[in-house]
Amino acid sequence: MIVAFVQTKGGVGKTTLAVNLAVERVKRAGRNVLLVDADEQGTASDFTAIRSERLGAAGFVLLQASGGEVRDQVLKLGPGFDDILIDAGGRDTASLRATLTVADIVVVPFQPRSFDVWTLDKVAALIAEAKALNPRLRAYAVLNCADPQGQDNVEAAEALADNRQIRYLDAPLVRRKAFPNCNAVGLGVLESPQPDRKACKELIDLAEKLFTLTPRSSRR
Ligand SMILES: Nc1ncnc2c1ncn2[C@@H]1O[C@H](COP(=O)(O)OP(=O)(O)OP(=O)(O)O)[C@@H](O)[C@H]1O
Ligand SMILES: [Mg+2]
């Protein structure tokens, strides 16, 4: 399955979700994973470099690509992998648009705050446009940095009820220190020497809901 992490707003957790799910796919699901860093900031690549140095090998293959190269490389290399995760970066770029032409599933991380909820309409417009070229594309919003409990989460989910392009996937990740702490040392939360059980459970729940979605008529 080809899963892209997309949000035109920065700092919402695209890279955090992409790298943690790459680790989850490799470690828990035993999948052969390609992680595509299509963000010029190169954060997923930096994470992978730290990880490879620490562990000897990342466990997944990293590819850096930009613009139309994202599509070309994914089409070329894709058949050799079980799962392809694409970190598409935080702006409306040629890389992001190329990503939307090859993805099966788009994950749109958002925080339960009004500024994030407002940007979902902009992402929905991009998705609608991309569907003309890629009709099998489906988009799911995932709450990240959610509050442990409270009305904001419920309201953020409800804000998507009328969105025709993006559905709400009920697998929120709460704001937890484990995520930045693990990011900084090149590990997924599942691999931490002192695992945060709640963070692990949330990540596994997200992975299970996401990777059991059936792509419309995926190549794989
Ligand atoms: N669930 C979480 N709990 C706590 N911190 C988090 C969580 N998810 C992400 N973060 C932190 O929030 C910051 C932004 O996350 P991240 O870099 O993944 O976002 P991004 O959408 O990829 O940003 P950019 O648009 O700049 O690429 C990072 O410092 C990350 O460690
Ligand atoms: Mg990022």
mmCIF file of C-alpha atoms in Angstrom, residues 46-220:
data_model
loop_
_atom_site.group_PDB
_atom_site.id
_atom_site.type_symbol
_atom_site.label_atom_id
_atom_site.label_comp_id
_atom_site.label_asym_id
_atom_site.label_seq_id
_atom_site.Cartn_x
_atom_site.Cartn_y
_atom_site.Cartn_z
ATOM 1 C CA ASP A 46 17.958 13.056 9.048
ATOM 2 C CA PHE A 47 15.983 10.667 11.266
ATOM 3 C CA THR A 48 17.044 7.728 9.097
ATOM 4 C CA ALA A 49 20.707 8.783 9.172
ATOM 5 C CA ILE A 50 20.700 8.962 12.987
ATOM 6 C CA ARG A 51 18.847 5.657 13.118
ATOM 7 C CA SER A 52 21.239 3.879 10.776
ATOM 8 C CA GLU A 53 24.218 5.118 12.751
ATOM 9 C CA ARG A 54 22.664 3.959 16.017
ATOM 10 C CA LEU A 55 21.363 0.569 14.865
ATOM 11 C CA GLY A 56 23.756 -0.242 12.031
ATOM 12 C CA ALA A 57 20.864 -0.325 9.544
ATOM 13 C CA ALA A 58 17.538 1.495 9.357
ATOM 14 C CA GLY A 59 15.518 -1.644 8.575
ATOM 15 C CA PHE A 60 13.744 0.159 5.723
ATOM 16 C CA VAL A 61 14.968 1.735 2.506
ATOM 17 C CA LEU A 62 15.056 5.536 2.347
ATOM 18 C CA LEU A 63 14.623 7.430 -0.891
ATOM 19 C CA GLN A 64 14.937 11.193 -1.233
ATOM 20 C CA ALA A 65 13.018 12.598 -4.176
ATOM 21 C CA SER A 66 11.461 15.850 -5.303
ATOM 22 C CA GLY A 67 8.967 17.046 -7.905
ATOM 23 C CA GLY A 68 7.973 14.595 -10.620
ATOM 24 C CA GLU A 69 10.783 12.309 -9.486
ATOM 25 C CA VAL A 70 8.582 11.244 -6.555
ATOM 26 C CA ARG A 71 6.054 9.712 -8.930
ATOM 27 C CA ASP A 72 8.664 8.231 -11.299
ATOM 28 C CA GLN A 73 10.687 6.622 -8.523
ATOM 29 C CA VAL A 74 7.669 5.258 -6.662
ATOM 30 C CA LEU A 75 6.316 3.701 -9.863
ATOM 31 C CA LYS A 76 9.731 2.254 -10.670
ATOM 32 C CA LEU A 77 10.731 0.974 -7.220
ATOM 33 C CA GLY A 78 7.255 0.352 -5.774
ATOM 34 C CA PRO A 79 6.790 -3.241 -6.945
ATOM 35 C CA GLY A 80 9.831 -4.273 -4.856
ATOM 36 C CA PHE A 81 8.193 -3.183 -1.576
ATOM 37 C CA ASP A 82 5.191 -4.197 0.539
ATOM 38 C CA ASP A 83 4.510 -0.729 1.905
ATOM 39 C CA ILE A 84 5.594 2.676 0.698
ATOM 40 C CA LEU A 85 5.321 5.656 3.024
ATOM 41 C CA ILE A 86 5.778 9.147 1.597
ATOM 42 C CA ASP A 87 6.501 12.198 3.753
ATOM 43 C CA ALA A 88 5.202 14.872 1.394
ATOM 44 C CA GLY A 89 6.274 17.992 3.290
ATOM 45 C CA GLY A 90 4.325 20.958 4.589
ATOM 46 C CA ARG A 91 3.605 23.101 1.549
ATOM 47 C CA ASP A 92 1.755 22.831 -1.733
ATOM 48 C CA THR A 93 4.747 21.821 -3.858
ATOM 49 C CA ALA A 94 5.376 19.875 -7.068
ATOM 50 C CA SER A 95 6.495 17.010 -4.795
ATOM 51 C CA LEU A 96 3.197 17.046 -2.949
ATOM 52 C CA ARG A 97 1.208 17.058 -6.185
ATOM 53 C CA ALA A 98 3.331 14.242 -7.638
ATOM 54 C CA THR A 99 2.781 12.302 -4.398
ATOM 55 C CA LEU A 100 -0.990 12.616 -4.750
ATOM 56 C CA THR A 101 -0.859 11.045 -8.220
ATOM 57 C CA VAL A 102 0.634 7.781 -6.915
ATOM 58 C CA ALA A 103 -0.727 7.356 -3.387
ATOM 59 C CA ASP A 104 -3.484 4.918 -2.439
ATOM 60 C CA ILE A 105 -4.149 6.514 0.927
ATOM 61 C CA VAL A 106 -3.451 9.998 2.195
ATOM 62 C CA VAL A 107 -3.094 10.549 5.921
ATOM 63 C CA VAL A 108 -3.775 14.142 6.955
ATOM 64 C CA PRO A 109 -2.526 14.713 10.489
ATOM 65 C CA PHE A 110 -4.211 17.569 12.324
ATOM 66 C CA GLN A 111 -4.337 18.945 15.808
ATOM 67 C CA PRO A 112 -7.631 19.586 17.562
ATOM 68 C CA ARG A 113 -7.329 23.353 17.154
ATOM 69 C CA SER A 114 -9.297 25.672 14.899
ATOM 70 C CA PHE A 115 -6.312 26.741 12.731
ATOM 71 C CA ASP A 116 -5.639 23.103 11.880
ATOM 72 C CA VAL A 117 -9.276 22.300 11.262
ATOM 73 C CA TRP A 118 -9.538 25.265 8.850
ATOM 74 C CA THR A 119 -6.603 24.002 6.763
ATOM 75 C CA LEU A 120 -8.450 20.732 6.139
ATOM 76 C CA ASP A 121 -10.612 22.465 3.521
ATOM 77 C CA LYS A 122 -7.472 23.463 1.613
ATOM 78 C CA VAL A 123 -6.151 19.916 1.732
ATOM 79 C CA ALA A 124 -9.586 18.635 0.653
ATOM 80 C CA ALA A 125 -9.416 20.891 -2.427
ATOM 81 C CA LEU A 126 -6.006 19.409 -3.332
ATOM 82 C CA ILE A 127 -7.354 15.892 -2.882
ATOM 83 C CA ALA A 128 -10.401 16.629 -5.034
ATOM 84 C CA GLU A 129 -8.131 17.932 -7.794
ATOM 85 C CA ALA A 130 -5.795 14.939 -7.521
ATOM 86 C CA LYS A 131 -8.671 12.473 -7.819
ATOM 87 C CA ALA A 132 -9.123 13.539 -11.441
ATOM 88 C CA LEU A 133 -5.748 11.904 -12.143
ATOM 89 C CA ASN A 134 -5.834 9.283 -9.411
ATOM 90 C CA PRO A 135 -9.413 8.142 -8.792
ATOM 91 C CA ARG A 136 -8.442 5.470 -6.249
ATOM 92 C CA LEU A 137 -7.033 8.070 -3.830
ATOM 93 C CA ARG A 138 -8.669 8.130 -0.405
ATOM 94 C CA ALA A 139 -7.887 10.561 2.395
ATOM 95 C CA TYR A 140 -8.157 10.149 6.155
ATOM 96 C CA ALA A 141 -7.575 12.760 8.822
ATOM 97 C CA VAL A 142 -5.813 11.576 11.967
ATOM 98 C CA LEU A 143 -5.702 13.611 15.161
ATOM 99 C CA ASN A 144 -2.146 14.133 16.371
ATOM 100 C CA CYS A 145 -1.003 15.942 19.504
ATOM 101 C CA ALA A 146 -4.527 15.337 20.728
ATOM 102 C CA ASP A 147 -5.527 16.147 24.284
ATOM 103 C CA PRO A 148 -5.693 13.082 26.539
ATOM 104 C CA GLN A 149 -9.419 13.768 26.796
ATOM 105 C CA GLY A 150 -11.873 16.561 26.272
ATOM 106 C CA GLN A 151 -14.308 18.251 24.019
ATOM 107 C CA ASP A 152 -11.722 19.659 21.571
ATOM 108 C CA ASN A 153 -10.995 16.198 20.181
ATOM 109 C CA VAL A 154 -14.683 15.451 19.710
ATOM 110 C CA GLU A 155 -15.289 18.798 18.029
ATOM 111 C CA ALA A 156 -12.297 18.379 15.716
ATOM 112 C CA ALA A 157 -13.634 15.011 14.604
ATOM 113 C CA GLU A 158 -17.109 16.466 14.093
ATOM 114 C CA ALA A 159 -15.652 19.237 11.931
ATOM 115 C CA LEU A 160 -14.958 16.556 9.320
ATOM 116 C CA ALA A 161 -18.452 15.142 9.257
ATOM 117 C CA ASP A 162 -19.431 17.177 6.179
ATOM 118 C CA ASN A 163 -16.092 16.929 4.394
ATOM 119 C CA ARG A 164 -16.624 14.971 1.177
ATOM 120 C CA GLN A 165 -12.944 14.346 0.508
ATOM 121 C CA ILE A 166 -11.433 13.546 3.900
ATOM 122 C CA ARG A 167 -12.849 11.045 6.363
ATOM 123 C CA TYR A 168 -11.983 10.933 10.023
ATOM 124 C CA LEU A 169 -9.956 7.900 11.092
ATOM 125 C CA ASP A 170 -10.602 7.340 14.770
ATOM 126 C CA ALA A 171 -7.067 6.567 15.970
ATOM 127 C CA PRO A 172 -5.772 9.697 17.698
ATOM 128 C CA LEU A 173 -2.216 10.100 18.914
ATOM 129 C CA VAL A 174 -2.077 12.101 22.119
ATOM 130 C CA ARG A 175 0.616 14.723 22.734
ATOM 131 C CA ARG A 176 3.277 12.643 24.489
ATOM 132 C CA LYS A 177 6.948 13.312 25.138
ATOM 133 C CA ALA A 178 7.809 9.860 23.853
ATOM 134 C CA PHE A 179 7.334 11.056 20.261
ATOM 135 C CA PRO A 180 9.904 13.908 20.205
ATOM 136 C CA ASN A 181 12.230 11.961 22.502
ATOM 137 C CA CYS A 182 12.300 8.979 20.147
ATOM 138 C CA ASN A 183 12.436 11.155 17.006
ATOM 139 C CA ALA A 184 15.602 12.770 18.361
ATOM 140 C CA VAL A 185 17.480 9.479 18.677
ATOM 141 C CA GLY A 186 16.291 7.807 15.481
ATOM 142 C CA LEU A 187 13.928 5.328 17.130
ATOM 143 C CA GLY A 188 10.234 4.645 16.786
ATOM 144 C CA VAL A 189 8.209 4.818 20.007
ATOM 145 C CA LEU A 190 7.841 1.043 19.775
ATOM 146 C CA GLU A 191 11.618 0.662 20.097
ATOM 147 C CA SER A 192 12.301 2.961 23.028
ATOM 148 C CA PRO A 193 14.359 1.352 25.808
ATOM 149 C CA GLN A 194 11.697 2.698 28.218
ATOM 150 C CA PRO A 195 8.588 2.435 26.088
ATOM 151 C CA ASP A 196 5.655 4.723 26.763
ATOM 152 C CA ARG A 197 2.897 2.119 26.771
ATOM 153 C CA LYS A 198 0.150 4.556 25.877
ATOM 154 C CA ALA A 199 2.096 5.990 22.922
ATOM 155 C CA CYS A 200 2.819 2.446 21.690
ATOM 156 C CA LYS A 201 -0.808 1.436 21.990
ATOM 157 C CA GLU A 202 -1.982 4.505 20.081
ATOM 158 C CA LEU A 203 0.549 3.934 17.321
ATOM 159 C CA ILE A 204 -0.380 0.263 16.969
ATOM 160 C CA ASP A 205 -4.064 1.148 16.885
ATOM 161 C CA LEU A 206 -3.403 3.672 14.117
ATOM 162 C CA ALA A 207 -1.300 1.158 12.141
ATOM 163 C CA GLU A 208 -3.964 -1.516 12.451
ATOM 164 C CA LYS A 209 -6.750 0.777 11.296
ATOM 165 C CA LEU A 210 -4.679 2.255 8.482
ATOM 166 C CA PHE A 211 -3.068 -0.807 6.988
ATOM 167 C CA THR A 212 -6.269 -2.822 6.964
ATOM 168 C CA LEU A 213 -7.982 -0.261 4.747
ATOM 169 C CA THR A 214 -8.409 -1.836 1.356
ATOM 170 C CA PRO A 215 -6.986 0.314 -1.383
ATOM 171 C CA ARG A 216 -9.557 0.851 -4.140
ATOM 172 C CA SER A 217 -7.728 -0.919 -6.904
ATOM 173 C CA SER A 218 -4.193 -0.704 -5.771
ATOM 174 C CA ARG A 219 -1.367 -2.114 -7.826
ATOM 175 C CA ARG A 220 -0.377 -4.263 -4.881
#
